[in-house]
PDB file of C-alpha atoms and ligand atoms in Angstrom:
ATOM      1  CA  MET A  71       0.000   0.000   0.000  1.00 47.00           C
ATOM      2  CA  ALA A  72       1.113   3.575  -0.609  1.00 51.00           C
ATOM      3  CA  ASP A  73       1.660   5.817   2.406  1.00 55.00           C
ATOM      4  CA  ALA A  74       0.513   9.407   2.026  1.00 56.00           C
ATOM      5  CA  THR A  75       3.842  10.809   3.159  1.00 66.00           C
ATOM      6  CA  GLY A  76       7.228   9.694   1.929  1.00 77.00           C
ATOM      7  CA  SER A  77      10.396   8.732   3.758  1.00 79.00           C
ATOM      8  CA  ARG A  78      13.988   8.598   2.518  1.00 75.00           C
ATOM      9  CA  LEU A  79      15.376   5.712   0.506  1.00 80.00           C
ATOM     10  CA  ALA A  80      18.968   4.903   1.344  1.00 76.00           C
ATOM     11  CA  VAL A  81      20.513   5.044  -2.130  1.00 82.00           C
ATOM     12  CA  ASP A  82      22.999   7.546  -3.559  1.00 89.00           C
ATOM     13  CA  LEU A  83      21.503   9.300  -6.563  1.00 96.00           C
ATOM     14  CA  PRO A  84      22.631  12.160  -8.792  1.00 97.00           C
ATOM     15  CA  PRO A  85      20.898  15.548  -8.319  1.00 97.00           C
ATOM     16  CA  SER A  86      18.803  14.803 -11.416  1.00 98.00           C
ATOM     17  CA  LEU A  87      16.928  12.059  -9.546  1.00 98.00           C
ATOM     18  CA  ALA A  88      14.984  12.074  -6.303  1.00 97.00           C
ATOM     19  CA  ALA A  89      13.637   9.014  -4.535  1.00 97.00           C
ATOM     20  CA  GLU A  90      11.485   8.294  -1.546  1.00 96.00           C
ATOM     21  CA  ARG A  91       9.514   5.389  -0.182  1.00 97.00           C
ATOM     22  CA  ARG A  92       5.824   5.341   0.610  1.00 97.00           C
ATOM     23  CA  GLY A  93       5.194   2.139   2.462  1.00 96.00           C
ATOM     24  CA  ALA A  94       5.937  -0.734   0.105  1.00 97.00           C
ATOM     25  CA  ILE A  95       6.255   1.610  -2.882  1.00 98.00           C
ATOM     26  CA  ALA A  96       9.439   3.362  -4.006  1.00 98.00           C
ATOM     27  CA  VAL A  97       8.928   6.579  -5.934  1.00 98.00           C
ATOM     28  CA  VAL A  98      11.623   7.886  -8.262  1.00 98.00           C
ATOM     29  CA  ARG A  99      11.360  11.306  -9.863  1.00 98.00           C
ATOM     30  CA  LEU A 100      13.249  12.688 -12.852  1.00 98.00           C
ATOM     31  CA  ALA A 101      14.312  15.929 -11.212  1.00 98.00           C
ATOM     32  CA  ARG A 102      15.995  17.996 -13.888  1.00 98.00           C
ATOM     33  CA  PRO A 103      13.136  20.260 -14.939  1.00 98.00           C
ATOM     34  CA  GLY A 104      15.463  23.070 -16.104  1.00 98.00           C
ATOM     35  CA  LYS A 105      16.571  20.693 -18.894  1.00 98.00           C
ATOM     36  CA  ARG A 106      13.100  19.177 -19.269  1.00 98.00           C
ATOM     37  CA  ASN A 107      14.329  16.001 -17.609  1.00 98.00           C
ATOM     38  CA  ALA A 108      16.690  15.256 -20.489  1.00 98.00           C
ATOM     39  CA  LEU A 109      18.422  11.949 -19.798  1.00 98.00           C
ATOM     40  CA  ASP A 110      22.165  12.413 -19.395  1.00 97.00           C
ATOM     41  CA  ASP A 111      24.543   9.637 -18.355  1.00 97.00           C
ATOM     42  CA  PRO A 112      24.395  10.393 -14.608  1.00 98.00           C
ATOM     43  CA  THR A 113      20.602  10.200 -14.728  1.00 98.00           C
ATOM     44  CA  VAL A 114      20.462   6.894 -16.602  1.00 98.00           C
ATOM     45  CA  LEU A 115      23.190   5.388 -14.386  1.00 98.00           C
ATOM     46  CA  GLY A 116      21.358   6.799 -11.377  1.00 98.00           C
ATOM     47  CA  LEU A 117      18.231   4.930 -12.460  1.00 98.00           C
ATOM     48  CA  GLU A 118      20.358   1.790 -12.572  1.00 98.00           C
ATOM     49  CA  ALA A 119      21.620   2.451  -9.030  1.00 98.00           C
ATOM     50  CA  PHE A 120      18.061   3.082  -7.864  1.00 98.00           C
ATOM     51  CA  PHE A 121      16.759  -0.212  -9.268  1.00 98.00           C
ATOM     52  CA  ASP A 122      19.860  -2.142  -8.139  1.00 97.00           C
ATOM     53  CA  GLY A 123      19.475  -0.768  -4.620  1.00 95.00           C
ATOM     54  CA  LEU A 124      15.757  -1.316  -4.083  1.00 97.00           C
ATOM     55  CA  PRO A 125      15.174  -2.662  -0.582  1.00 96.00           C
ATOM     56  CA  ASP A 126      13.776  -6.202  -0.454  1.00 96.00           C
ATOM     57  CA  ASP A 127      10.488  -5.057   1.072  1.00 96.00           C
ATOM     58  CA  ILE A 128       9.678  -2.698  -1.819  1.00 97.00           C
ATOM     59  CA  ARG A 129       6.902  -4.277  -3.891  1.00 98.00           C
ATOM     60  CA  ALA A 130       6.317  -1.717  -6.667  1.00 98.00           C
ATOM     61  CA  VAL A 131       7.907   1.429  -8.102  1.00 98.00           C
ATOM     62  CA  VAL A 132       6.397   4.659  -9.402  1.00 98.00           C
ATOM     63  CA  LEU A 133       8.372   6.734 -11.914  1.00 98.00           C
ATOM     64  CA  HIS A 134       7.431  10.328 -12.705  1.00 98.00           C
ATOM     65  CA  GLY A 135       8.947  13.627 -13.810  1.00 98.00           C
ATOM     66  CA  GLU A 136       9.232  17.060 -12.259  1.00 98.00           C
ATOM     67  CA  GLY A 137       8.170  20.260 -14.027  1.00 98.00           C
ATOM     68  CA  GLU A 138       6.125  20.681 -17.192  1.00 98.00           C
ATOM     69  CA  HIS A 139       7.362  17.575 -19.002  1.00 98.00           C
ATOM     70  CA  PHE A 140       8.027  13.926 -18.247  1.00 98.00           C
ATOM     71  CA  SER A 141      11.217  13.832 -20.325  1.00 98.00           C
ATOM     72  CA  ALA A 142      12.760  15.469 -23.403  1.00 98.00           C
ATOM     73  CA  GLY A 143      14.710  12.264 -24.090  1.00 98.00           C
ATOM     74  CA  LEU A 144      18.424  11.866 -24.586  1.00 97.00           C
ATOM     75  CA  ASP A 145      20.514  14.819 -23.409  1.00 97.00           C
ATOM     76  CA  LEU A 146      21.534  16.063 -26.846  1.00 95.00           C
ATOM     77  CA  SER A 147      24.481  18.019 -25.472  1.00 93.00           C
ATOM     78  CA  GLU A 148      26.269  14.689 -24.843  1.00 90.00           C
ATOM     79  CA  LEU A 149      26.222  13.662 -28.485  1.00 84.00           C
ATOM     80  CA  SER A 150      28.651  16.060 -30.077  1.00 81.00           C
ATOM     81  CA  SER A 151      31.813  14.443 -28.685  1.00 81.00           C
ATOM     82  CA  ARG A 152      30.828  10.784 -29.049  1.00 87.00           C
ATOM     83  CA  ASP A 153      32.397   8.632 -31.778  1.00 92.00           C
ATOM     84  CA  ILE A 154      30.881   5.469 -33.259  1.00 93.00           C
ATOM     85  CA  PRO A 155      32.261   2.902 -30.733  1.00 94.00           C
ATOM     86  CA  GLU A 156      31.260   5.221 -27.892  1.00 94.00           C
ATOM     87  CA  GLY A 157      27.802   5.545 -29.423  1.00 93.00           C
ATOM     88  CA  ILE A 158      27.409   1.765 -29.449  1.00 95.00           C
ATOM     89  CA  SER A 159      28.475   1.367 -25.835  1.00 96.00           C
ATOM     90  CA  HIS A 160      26.250   4.276 -24.775  1.00 96.00           C
ATOM     91  CA  SER A 161      23.235   2.642 -26.395  1.00 97.00           C
ATOM     92  CA  ARG A 162      24.170  -0.710 -24.843  1.00 98.00           C
ATOM     93  CA  MET A 163      24.366   1.010 -21.459  1.00 98.00           C
ATOM     94  CA  TRP A 164      20.796   2.294 -21.903  1.00 98.00           C
ATOM     95  CA  HIS A 165      19.720  -1.226 -22.933  1.00 98.00           C
ATOM     96  CA  ARG A 166      21.269  -2.665 -19.772  1.00 98.00           C
ATOM     97  CA  VAL A 167      19.564  -0.121 -17.524  1.00 98.00           C
ATOM     98  CA  PHE A 168      16.157  -0.295 -19.203  1.00 98.00           C
ATOM     99  CA  ASP A 169      16.305  -4.102 -19.161  1.00 98.00           C
ATOM    100  CA  LYS A 170      16.839  -3.918 -15.407  1.00 98.00           C
ATOM    101  CA  ILE A 171      13.638  -1.890 -15.234  1.00 98.00           C
ATOM    102  CA  GLN A 172      11.573  -4.147 -17.473  1.00 98.00           C
ATOM    103  CA  PHE A 173      12.957  -7.391 -16.091  1.00 98.00           C
ATOM    104  CA  GLY A 174      13.625  -6.256 -12.555  1.00 97.00           C
ATOM    105  CA  ARG A 175      12.173  -7.535  -9.313  1.00 96.00           C
ATOM    106  CA  VAL A 176       9.071  -5.327  -9.068  1.00 98.00           C
ATOM    107  CA  PRO A 177       6.576  -3.761 -11.476  1.00 98.00           C
ATOM    108  CA  VAL A 178       7.000  -0.096 -12.373  1.00 98.00           C
ATOM    109  CA  VAL A 179       4.134   2.338 -12.948  1.00 98.00           C
ATOM    110  CA  THR A 180       4.980   5.520 -14.868  1.00 98.00           C
ATOM    111  CA  ALA A 181       3.071   8.794 -14.598  1.00 98.00           C
ATOM    112  CA  MET A 182       3.572  10.806 -17.792  1.00 98.00           C
ATOM    113  CA  HIS A 183       2.740  14.402 -18.643  1.00 98.00           C
ATOM    114  CA  GLY A 184       3.867  16.961 -21.203  1.00 98.00           C
ATOM    115  CA  ALA A 185       6.645  15.836 -23.527  1.00 98.00           C
ATOM    116  CA  VAL A 186       7.298  12.095 -23.507  1.00 98.00           C
ATOM    117  CA  VAL A 187       9.757  12.074 -26.349  1.00 98.00           C
ATOM    118  CA  GLY A 188      12.674  10.142 -27.752  1.00 98.00           C
ATOM    119  CA  GLY A 189      14.523   8.417 -24.942  1.00 98.00           C
ATOM    120  CA  GLY A 190      11.805   9.543 -22.523  1.00 98.00           C
ATOM    121  CA  LEU A 191       9.299   7.443 -24.456  1.00 98.00           C
ATOM    122  CA  GLU A 192      11.802   4.576 -24.582  1.00 98.00           C
ATOM    123  CA  LEU A 193      12.151   4.772 -20.802  1.00 98.00           C
ATOM    124  CA  ALA A 194       8.391   4.796 -20.266  1.00 98.00           C
ATOM    125  CA  ALA A 195       8.015   1.859 -22.657  1.00 98.00           C
ATOM    126  CA  ALA A 196      10.351  -0.220 -20.482  1.00 98.00           C
ATOM    127  CA  THR A 197       7.929   0.147 -17.572  1.00 98.00           C
ATOM    128  CA  HIS A 198       4.880  -1.987 -16.981  1.00 98.00           C
ATOM    129  CA  VAL A 199       1.897   0.309 -16.511  1.00 98.00           C
ATOM    130  CA  ARG A 200       1.666   3.844 -17.878  1.00 98.00           C
ATOM    131  CA  VAL A 201      -0.639   6.615 -16.716  1.00 98.00           C
ATOM    132  CA  ALA A 202      -0.905   9.705 -18.930  1.00 98.00           C
ATOM    133  CA  GLU A 203      -2.158  13.099 -17.904  1.00 98.00           C
ATOM    134  CA  ARG A 204      -4.102  14.882 -20.641  1.00 98.00           C
ATOM    135  CA  SER A 205      -1.098  17.119 -21.337  1.00 98.00           C
ATOM    136  CA  ALA A 206       1.044  14.155 -22.411  1.00 98.00           C
ATOM    137  CA  TYR A 207       2.268  13.916 -25.982  1.00 98.00           C
ATOM    138  CA  TYR A 208       4.580  11.459 -27.647  1.00 98.00           C
ATOM    139  CA  ALA A 209       7.225  12.022 -30.305  1.00 98.00           C
ATOM    140  CA  LEU A 210      10.327  10.416 -31.761  1.00 98.00           C
ATOM    141  CA  PRO A 211      12.303  13.441 -32.987  1.00 96.00           C
ATOM    142  CA  GLU A 212      15.359  11.304 -33.711  1.00 92.00           C
ATOM    143  CA  GLY A 213      14.567  11.464 -37.430  1.00 88.00           C
ATOM    144  CA  SER A 214      14.816  15.224 -37.617  1.00 91.00           C
ATOM    145  CA  ARG A 215      17.937  15.282 -35.391  1.00 91.00           C
ATOM    146  CA  GLY A 216      19.796  12.922 -37.713  1.00 91.00           C
ATOM    147  CA  ILE A 217      20.066  10.192 -35.106  1.00 93.00           C
ATOM    148  CA  TYR A 218      18.257   6.971 -34.249  1.00 95.00           C
ATOM    149  CA  VAL A 219      16.561   5.535 -31.172  1.00 95.00           C
ATOM    150  CA  GLY A 220      19.100   3.844 -28.900  1.00 96.00           C
ATOM    151  CA  GLY A 221      17.271   2.969 -25.702  1.00 98.00           C
ATOM    152  CA  GLY A 222      15.465  -0.126 -26.914  1.00 98.00           C
ATOM    153  CA  GLY A 223      12.790   1.817 -28.811  1.00 98.00           C
ATOM    154  CA  SER A 224      13.123  -0.274 -31.983  1.00 97.00           C
ATOM    155  CA  VAL A 225      12.287  -3.375 -29.975  1.00 98.00           C
ATOM    156  CA  ARG A 226       9.704  -2.120 -27.484  1.00 98.00           C
ATOM    157  CA  LEU A 227       7.780   0.544 -29.397  1.00 98.00           C
ATOM    158  CA  PRO A 228       6.728  -1.551 -32.427  1.00 97.00           C
ATOM    159  CA  ARG A 229       5.256  -4.009 -29.925  1.00 96.00           C
ATOM    160  CA  LEU A 230       3.062  -1.208 -28.575  1.00 96.00           C
ATOM    161  CA  LEU A 231       2.379   0.825 -31.712  1.00 95.00           C
ATOM    162  CA  GLY A 232       3.186  -1.350 -34.697  1.00 96.00           C
ATOM    163  CA  VAL A 233       6.237  -0.893 -36.928  1.00 98.00           C
ATOM    164  CA  THR A 234       4.500   1.377 -39.435  1.00 98.00           C
ATOM    165  CA  ARG A 235       3.295   3.902 -36.838  1.00 98.00           C
ATOM    166  CA  MET A 236       6.785   4.093 -35.414  1.00 97.00           C
ATOM    167  CA  MET A 237       8.130   4.608 -38.948  1.00 97.00           C
ATOM    168  CA  ASP A 238       5.649   7.441 -39.463  1.00 97.00           C
ATOM    169  CA  MET A 239       6.645   9.089 -36.160  1.00 97.00           C
ATOM    170  CA  MET A 240      10.342   8.905 -36.984  1.00 97.00           C
ATOM    171  CA  LEU A 241      10.081   9.834 -40.658  1.00 97.00           C
ATOM    172  CA  THR A 242       7.571  12.672 -40.455  1.00 97.00           C
ATOM    173  CA  GLY A 243       7.936  13.921 -36.889  1.00 96.00           C
ATOM    174  CA  ARG A 244       4.305  13.081 -36.189  1.00 97.00           C
ATOM    175  CA  THR A 245       3.269  13.455 -32.584  1.00 98.00           C
ATOM    176  CA  TYR A 246       0.444  11.684 -30.797  1.00 98.00           C
ATOM    177  CA  GLY A 247      -1.610  13.309 -28.058  1.00 98.00           C
ATOM    178  CA  ALA A 248      -2.665  11.733 -24.792  1.00 98.00           C
ATOM    179  CA  GLU A 249      -6.022  10.421 -26.043  1.00 98.00           C
ATOM    180  CA  GLU A 250      -4.442   8.906 -29.140  1.00 98.00           C
ATOM    181  CA  GLY A 251      -1.686   7.446 -26.971  1.00 98.00           C
ATOM    182  CA  LEU A 252      -4.309   5.726 -24.846  1.00 98.00           C
ATOM    183  CA  ALA A 253      -5.979   4.229 -27.918  1.00 97.00           C
ATOM    184  CA  LEU A 254      -2.613   3.066 -29.297  1.00 97.00           C
ATOM    185  CA  GLY A 255      -1.386   1.470 -26.075  1.00 96.00           C
ATOM    186  CA  LEU A 256       1.277   4.054 -25.246  1.00 98.00           C
ATOM    187  CA  SER A 257      -0.600   4.582 -22.002  1.00 98.00           C
ATOM    188  CA  HIS A 258      -3.058   2.424 -20.112  1.00 98.00           C
ATOM    189  CA  TYR A 259      -4.840   5.199 -18.189  1.00 98.00           C
ATOM    190  CA  LEU A 260      -5.773   8.773 -19.084  1.00 98.00           C
ATOM    191  CA  ILE A 261      -6.160  11.164 -16.205  1.00 98.00           C
ATOM    192  CA  ASP A 262      -6.756  14.850 -15.511  1.00 97.00           C
ATOM    193  CA  PRO A 263      -3.839  17.263 -15.175  1.00 97.00           C
ATOM    194  CA  GLY A 264      -2.016  16.989 -11.877  1.00 97.00           C
ATOM    195  CA  GLN A 265      -3.551  13.597 -11.046  1.00 98.00           C
ATOM    196  CA  GLY A 266      -0.984  11.324 -12.668  1.00 98.00           C
ATOM    197  CA  LEU A 267       1.169  10.664  -9.632  1.00 98.00           C
ATOM    198  CA  ALA A 268      -1.814   9.964  -7.381  1.00 98.00           C
ATOM    199  CA  LYS A 269      -3.237   7.530  -9.941  1.00 98.00           C
ATOM    200  CA  ALA A 270       0.145   5.842 -10.377  1.00 98.00           C
ATOM    201  CA  LEU A 271       0.472   5.451  -6.611  1.00 98.00           C
ATOM    202  CA  GLU A 272      -3.012   3.984  -6.388  1.00 98.00           C
ATOM    203  CA  LEU A 273      -2.182   1.437  -9.104  1.00 98.00           C
ATOM    204  CA  ALA A 274       1.186   0.639  -7.543  1.00 98.00           C
ATOM    205  CA  GLY A 275      -0.623   0.057  -4.252  1.00 98.00           C
ATOM    206  CA  ARG A 276      -2.814  -2.549  -5.918  1.00 97.00           C
ATOM    207  CA  ILE A 277       0.177  -4.186  -7.588  1.00 98.00           C
ATOM    208  CA  ALA A 278       1.960  -4.317  -4.224  1.00 97.00           C
ATOM    209  CA  GLU A 279      -0.888  -6.421  -2.833  1.00 96.00           C
ATOM    210  CA  ASN A 280      -0.429  -9.178  -5.425  1.00 96.00           C
ATOM    211  CA  THR A 281       1.750 -12.110  -4.512  1.00 94.00           C
ATOM    212  CA  ALA A 282       5.390 -11.662  -5.475  1.00 94.00           C
ATOM    213  CA  LEU A 283       5.141 -14.851  -7.524  1.00 95.00           C
ATOM    214  CA  THR A 284       2.249 -13.587  -9.635  1.00 96.00           C
ATOM    215  CA  ASN A 285       4.012 -10.271 -10.238  1.00 97.00           C
ATOM    216  CA  PHE A 286       7.136 -12.202 -11.227  1.00 96.00           C
ATOM    217  CA  ALA A 287       5.150 -14.332 -13.672  1.00 97.00           C
ATOM    218  CA  VAL A 288       3.499 -11.310 -15.253  1.00 98.00           C
ATOM    219  CA  MET A 289       6.775  -9.395 -15.614  1.00 98.00           C
ATOM    220  CA  HIS A 290       9.117 -12.211 -16.628  1.00 98.00           C
ATOM    221  CA  VAL A 291       7.094 -15.100 -17.998  1.00 98.00           C
ATOM    222  CA  LEU A 292       4.220 -13.433 -19.858  1.00 98.00           C
ATOM    223  CA  PRO A 293       6.406 -11.349 -22.231  1.00 97.00           C
ATOM    224  CA  ARG A 294       8.586 -14.399 -22.973  1.00 97.00           C
ATOM    225  CA  ILE A 295       5.518 -16.485 -23.748  1.00 98.00           C
ATOM    226  CA  ALA A 296       4.225 -13.722 -26.009  1.00 96.00           C
ATOM    227  CA  GLU A 297       7.507 -13.884 -27.980  1.00 96.00           C
ATOM    228  CA  SER A 298       7.499 -17.700 -28.211  1.00 97.00           C
ATOM    229  CA  ASP A 299       6.050 -20.085 -30.723  1.00 98.00           C
ATOM    230  CA  PRO A 300       2.589 -21.150 -29.533  1.00 98.00           C
ATOM    231  CA  ALA A 301       3.528 -24.706 -28.550  1.00 98.00           C
ATOM    232  CA  SER A 302       6.385 -23.504 -26.317  1.00 98.00           C
ATOM    233  CA  GLY A 303       4.165 -20.738 -24.992  1.00 98.00           C
ATOM    234  CA  TYR A 304       1.404 -23.138 -23.963  1.00 98.00           C
ATOM    235  CA  MET A 305       3.945 -25.345 -22.226  1.00 98.00           C
ATOM    236  CA  MET A 306       5.520 -22.417 -20.361  1.00 98.00           C
ATOM    237  CA  GLU A 307       2.049 -21.245 -19.378  1.00 98.00           C
ATOM    238  CA  SER A 308       1.147 -24.644 -17.943  1.00 98.00           C
ATOM    239  CA  LEU A 309       4.361 -24.785 -15.948  1.00 97.00           C
ATOM    240  CA  MET A 310       3.919 -21.253 -14.620  1.00 97.00           C
ATOM    241  CA  ALA A 311       0.265 -21.859 -13.778  1.00 96.00           C
ATOM    242  CA  ALA A 312       1.180 -24.971 -11.803  1.00 96.00           C
ATOM    243  CA  ILE A 313       4.005 -23.181  -9.983  1.00 96.00           C
ATOM    244  CA  ALA A 314       1.764 -20.231  -9.099  1.00 94.00           C
ATOM    245  CA  GLN A 315      -1.108 -22.317  -7.808  1.00 92.00           C
ATOM    246  CA  GLY A 316       1.246 -24.499  -5.776  1.00 92.00           C
ATOM    247  CA  ASP A 317       2.365 -21.494  -3.751  1.00 92.00           C
ATOM    248  CA  GLN A 318       1.078 -21.395  -0.153  1.00 93.00           C
ATOM    249  CA  GLU A 319       0.053 -17.772  -0.479  1.00 92.00           C
ATOM    250  CA  ALA A 320      -2.072 -18.609  -3.524  1.00 92.00           C
ATOM    251  CA  LYS A 321      -3.740 -21.448  -1.637  1.00 93.00           C
ATOM    252  CA  ALA A 322      -4.505 -19.125   1.280  1.00 93.00           C
ATOM    253  CA  ARG A 323      -6.017 -16.546  -1.057  1.00 92.00           C
ATOM    254  CA  LEU A 324      -8.166 -19.099  -2.866  1.00 93.00           C
ATOM    255  CA  GLN A 325      -9.384 -20.453   0.463  1.00 93.00           C
ATOM    256  CA  ALA A 326     -10.241 -16.909   1.594  1.00 92.00           C
ATOM    257  CA  PHE A 327     -12.371 -16.452  -1.524  1.00 91.00           C
ATOM    258  CA  LEU A 328     -14.183 -19.754  -1.027  1.00 92.00           C
ATOM    259  CA  GLU A 329     -14.904 -18.766   2.581  1.00 94.00           C
ATOM    260  CA  LYS A 330     -16.224 -15.391   1.374  1.00 95.00           C
ATOM    261  CA  ARG A 331     -13.439 -13.490   3.128  1.00 94.00           C
ATOM    262  CA  ALA A 332     -11.934 -12.087  -0.091  1.00 93.00           C
ATOM    263  CA  PRO A 333     -13.353  -9.246  -2.212  1.00 90.00           C
ATOM    264  CA  LYS A 334     -15.272 -10.084  -5.373  1.00 92.00           C
ATOM    265  CA  VAL A 335     -14.284  -8.654  -8.728  1.00 91.00           C
ATOM    266  CA  ALA A 336     -15.909  -5.217  -8.911  1.00 91.00           C
ATOM    267  CA  HIS A 337     -16.430  -3.130 -12.029  1.00 90.00           C
ATOM    268  CA  SER A 338     -16.662   0.593 -11.270  1.00 79.00           C
TER     269      SER A 338
HETATM  270  C1  LIG B  12      17.594  19.866 -23.628  1.00 54.55           C
HETATM  271  C2  LIG B  12      16.821  18.828 -24.202  1.00 54.55           C
HETATM  272  C3  LIG B  12      17.491  17.662 -24.637  1.00 54.55           C
HETATM  273  C4  LIG B  12      15.510  20.457 -23.684  1.00 54.55           C
HETATM  274  N1  LIG B  12      18.817  17.617 -24.457  1.00 54.55           N
HETATM  275  N2  LIG B  12      18.914  19.757 -23.479  1.00 54.55           N
HETATM  276  N3  LIG B  12      14.948  15.095 -27.723  1.00 54.55           N
HETATM  277  C5  LIG B  12      14.463  16.108 -28.447  1.00 54.55           C
HETATM  278  O1  LIG B  12      14.779  16.287 -29.594  1.00 54.55           O
HETATM  279  C6  LIG B  12      13.552  17.046 -27.710  1.00 54.55           C
HETATM  280  C7  LIG B  12      14.253  18.372 -27.517  1.00 54.55           C
HETATM  281  N4  LIG B  12      13.500  19.257 -26.629  1.00 54.55           N
HETATM  282  C8  LIG B  12      12.407  19.929 -27.039  1.00 54.55           C
HETATM  283  O2  LIG B  12      11.904  19.780 -28.134  1.00 54.55           O
HETATM  284  C9  LIG B  12      11.834  20.909 -26.063  1.00 54.55           C
HETATM  285  O3  LIG B  12      12.842  21.215 -25.098  1.00 54.55           O
HETATM  286  C10 LIG B  12      10.574  20.405 -25.303  1.00 54.55           C
HETATM  287  C11 LIG B  12       9.395  20.326 -26.291  1.00 54.55           C
HETATM  288  C12 LIG B  12      10.803  19.055 -24.665  1.00 54.55           C
HETATM  289  C13 LIG B  12      10.229  21.410 -24.170  1.00 54.55           C
HETATM  290  O4  LIG B  12      10.152  22.733 -24.716  1.00 54.55           O
HETATM  291  P1  LIG B  12      10.285  23.981 -23.723  1.00 54.55           P
HETATM  292  O5  LIG B  12       9.992  25.207 -24.538  1.00 54.55           O
HETATM  293  O6  LIG B  12       9.465  23.735 -22.503  1.00 54.55           O
HETATM  294  O7  LIG B  12      11.811  23.986 -23.213  1.00 54.55           O
HETATM  295  P2  LIG B  12      13.129  24.490 -23.980  1.00 54.55           P
HETATM  296  O8  LIG B  12      13.240  25.986 -23.869  1.00 54.55           O
HETATM  297  O9  LIG B  12      13.211  23.940 -25.350  1.00 54.55           O
HETATM  298  O10 LIG B  12      14.285  23.788 -23.142  1.00 54.55           O
HETATM  299  C14 LIG B  12      14.625  24.235 -21.843  1.00 54.55           C
HETATM  300  C15 LIG B  12      16.077  23.866 -21.634  1.00 54.55           C
HETATM  301  O11 LIG B  12      16.217  22.444 -21.693  1.00 54.55           O
HETATM  302  C16 LIG B  12      16.979  24.411 -22.719  1.00 54.55           C
HETATM  303  O12 LIG B  12      18.234  24.654 -22.138  1.00 54.55           O
HETATM  304  P3  LIG B  12      18.680  26.146 -21.708  1.00 54.55           P
HETATM  305  O13 LIG B  12      20.027  25.977 -21.112  1.00 54.55           O
HETATM  306  O14 LIG B  12      18.648  26.945 -22.967  1.00 54.55           O
HETATM  307  O15 LIG B  12      17.623  26.602 -20.710  1.00 54.55           O
HETATM  308  C17 LIG B  12      17.099  23.257 -23.680  1.00 54.55           C
HETATM  309  O16 LIG B  12      18.262  23.284 -24.455  1.00 54.55           O
HETATM  310  C18 LIG B  12      17.157  22.096 -22.710  1.00 54.55           C
HETATM  311  N5  LIG B  12      16.741  20.851 -23.319  1.00 54.55           N
HETATM  312  N6  LIG B  12      15.540  19.242 -24.232  1.00 54.55           N
HETATM  313  C19 LIG B  12      19.498  18.632 -23.888  1.00 54.55           C
HETATM  314  N7  LIG B  12      16.844  16.619 -25.152  1.00 54.55           N
HETATM  315  C20 LIG B  12      19.182   6.682 -26.462  1.00 54.55           C
HETATM  316  S1  LIG B  12      18.783   7.415 -27.908  1.00 54.55           S
HETATM  317  C21 LIG B  12      17.461   8.485 -27.599  1.00 54.55           C
HETATM  318  C22 LIG B  12      17.435   9.541 -28.653  1.00 54.55           C
HETATM  319  C23 LIG B  12      16.571  10.682 -28.249  1.00 54.55           C
HETATM  320  O17 LIG B  12      16.051  10.769 -27.175  1.00 54.55           O
HETATM  321  S2  LIG B  12      16.389  11.872 -29.452  1.00 54.55           S
HETATM  322  C24 LIG B  12      15.237  12.997 -28.806  1.00 54.55           C
HETATM  323  C25 LIG B  12      15.913  14.154 -28.177  1.00 54.55           C
END
């Protein structure tokens, strides 16, 4: 569950990141609003340190951004001095960090608003549930800057949008607004201005109440099944289903439902 007030998380972060814990939820904020939360190396490596250092009792993470925008993407001021081998290792560094987010220990809910562009969209796409305020808009300005996505966007974004929509965004500079982003799967929730963090915390609170094993299966097994051939996928599903239902916590929860001690599914 989320606590209303935060307390400190014992992890060393750069000034461009701020973190706190609210009960079982860790909240990390991109805190470089003067540069529109552009992602420089210290920030991306700081995200790695944050996820590496999550205390064992944290059960979900919320990611959000300070100021008018979620993130303006890659810090473009870093590019001018980088040669080709350095460019490859920089992109591989982003892959490593974003993989730790996607395939980490706990689910991550992102609250987005304003610009969610370039590497900022790649970062959000590595997280598991995305809430968009109505101000959110999405762009891949790499095309017009003469560069290319490098934070896993070519892999993750076509799975959300489709290859041809990503091509259109990169070739023509097309942007999508928050409502379109919801329809396309760039976000899962659309929410009024200023409400994104509260909604993300509410969702993270629900996630934190799931069993760790179910959250693990959803984060690590489901996407692998989705990438598999159907026969392997069905087999993996059967194995995971059997493992999950064999867990004592699952048995206790099923028993609670049968004894009418657990909430029913409610549609509001
Ligand atoms: C930056 C960056 C940045 C802002 N790197 N410094 N991303 C882009 O191509 C997006 C570039 N940014 C923008 O288009 C705009 O800044 C925004 C639409 C996001 C916001 O506009 P605005 O009017 O609120 O802010 P601003 O006046 O443009 O920027 C404020 C400051 O932030 C300014 O610095 P200042 O010292 O003059 O105050 C900007 O230079 C700075 N700033 N965005 C560095 N991105 C792993 S590969 C991923 C590849 C990509 O991500 S490509 C996409 C890059």
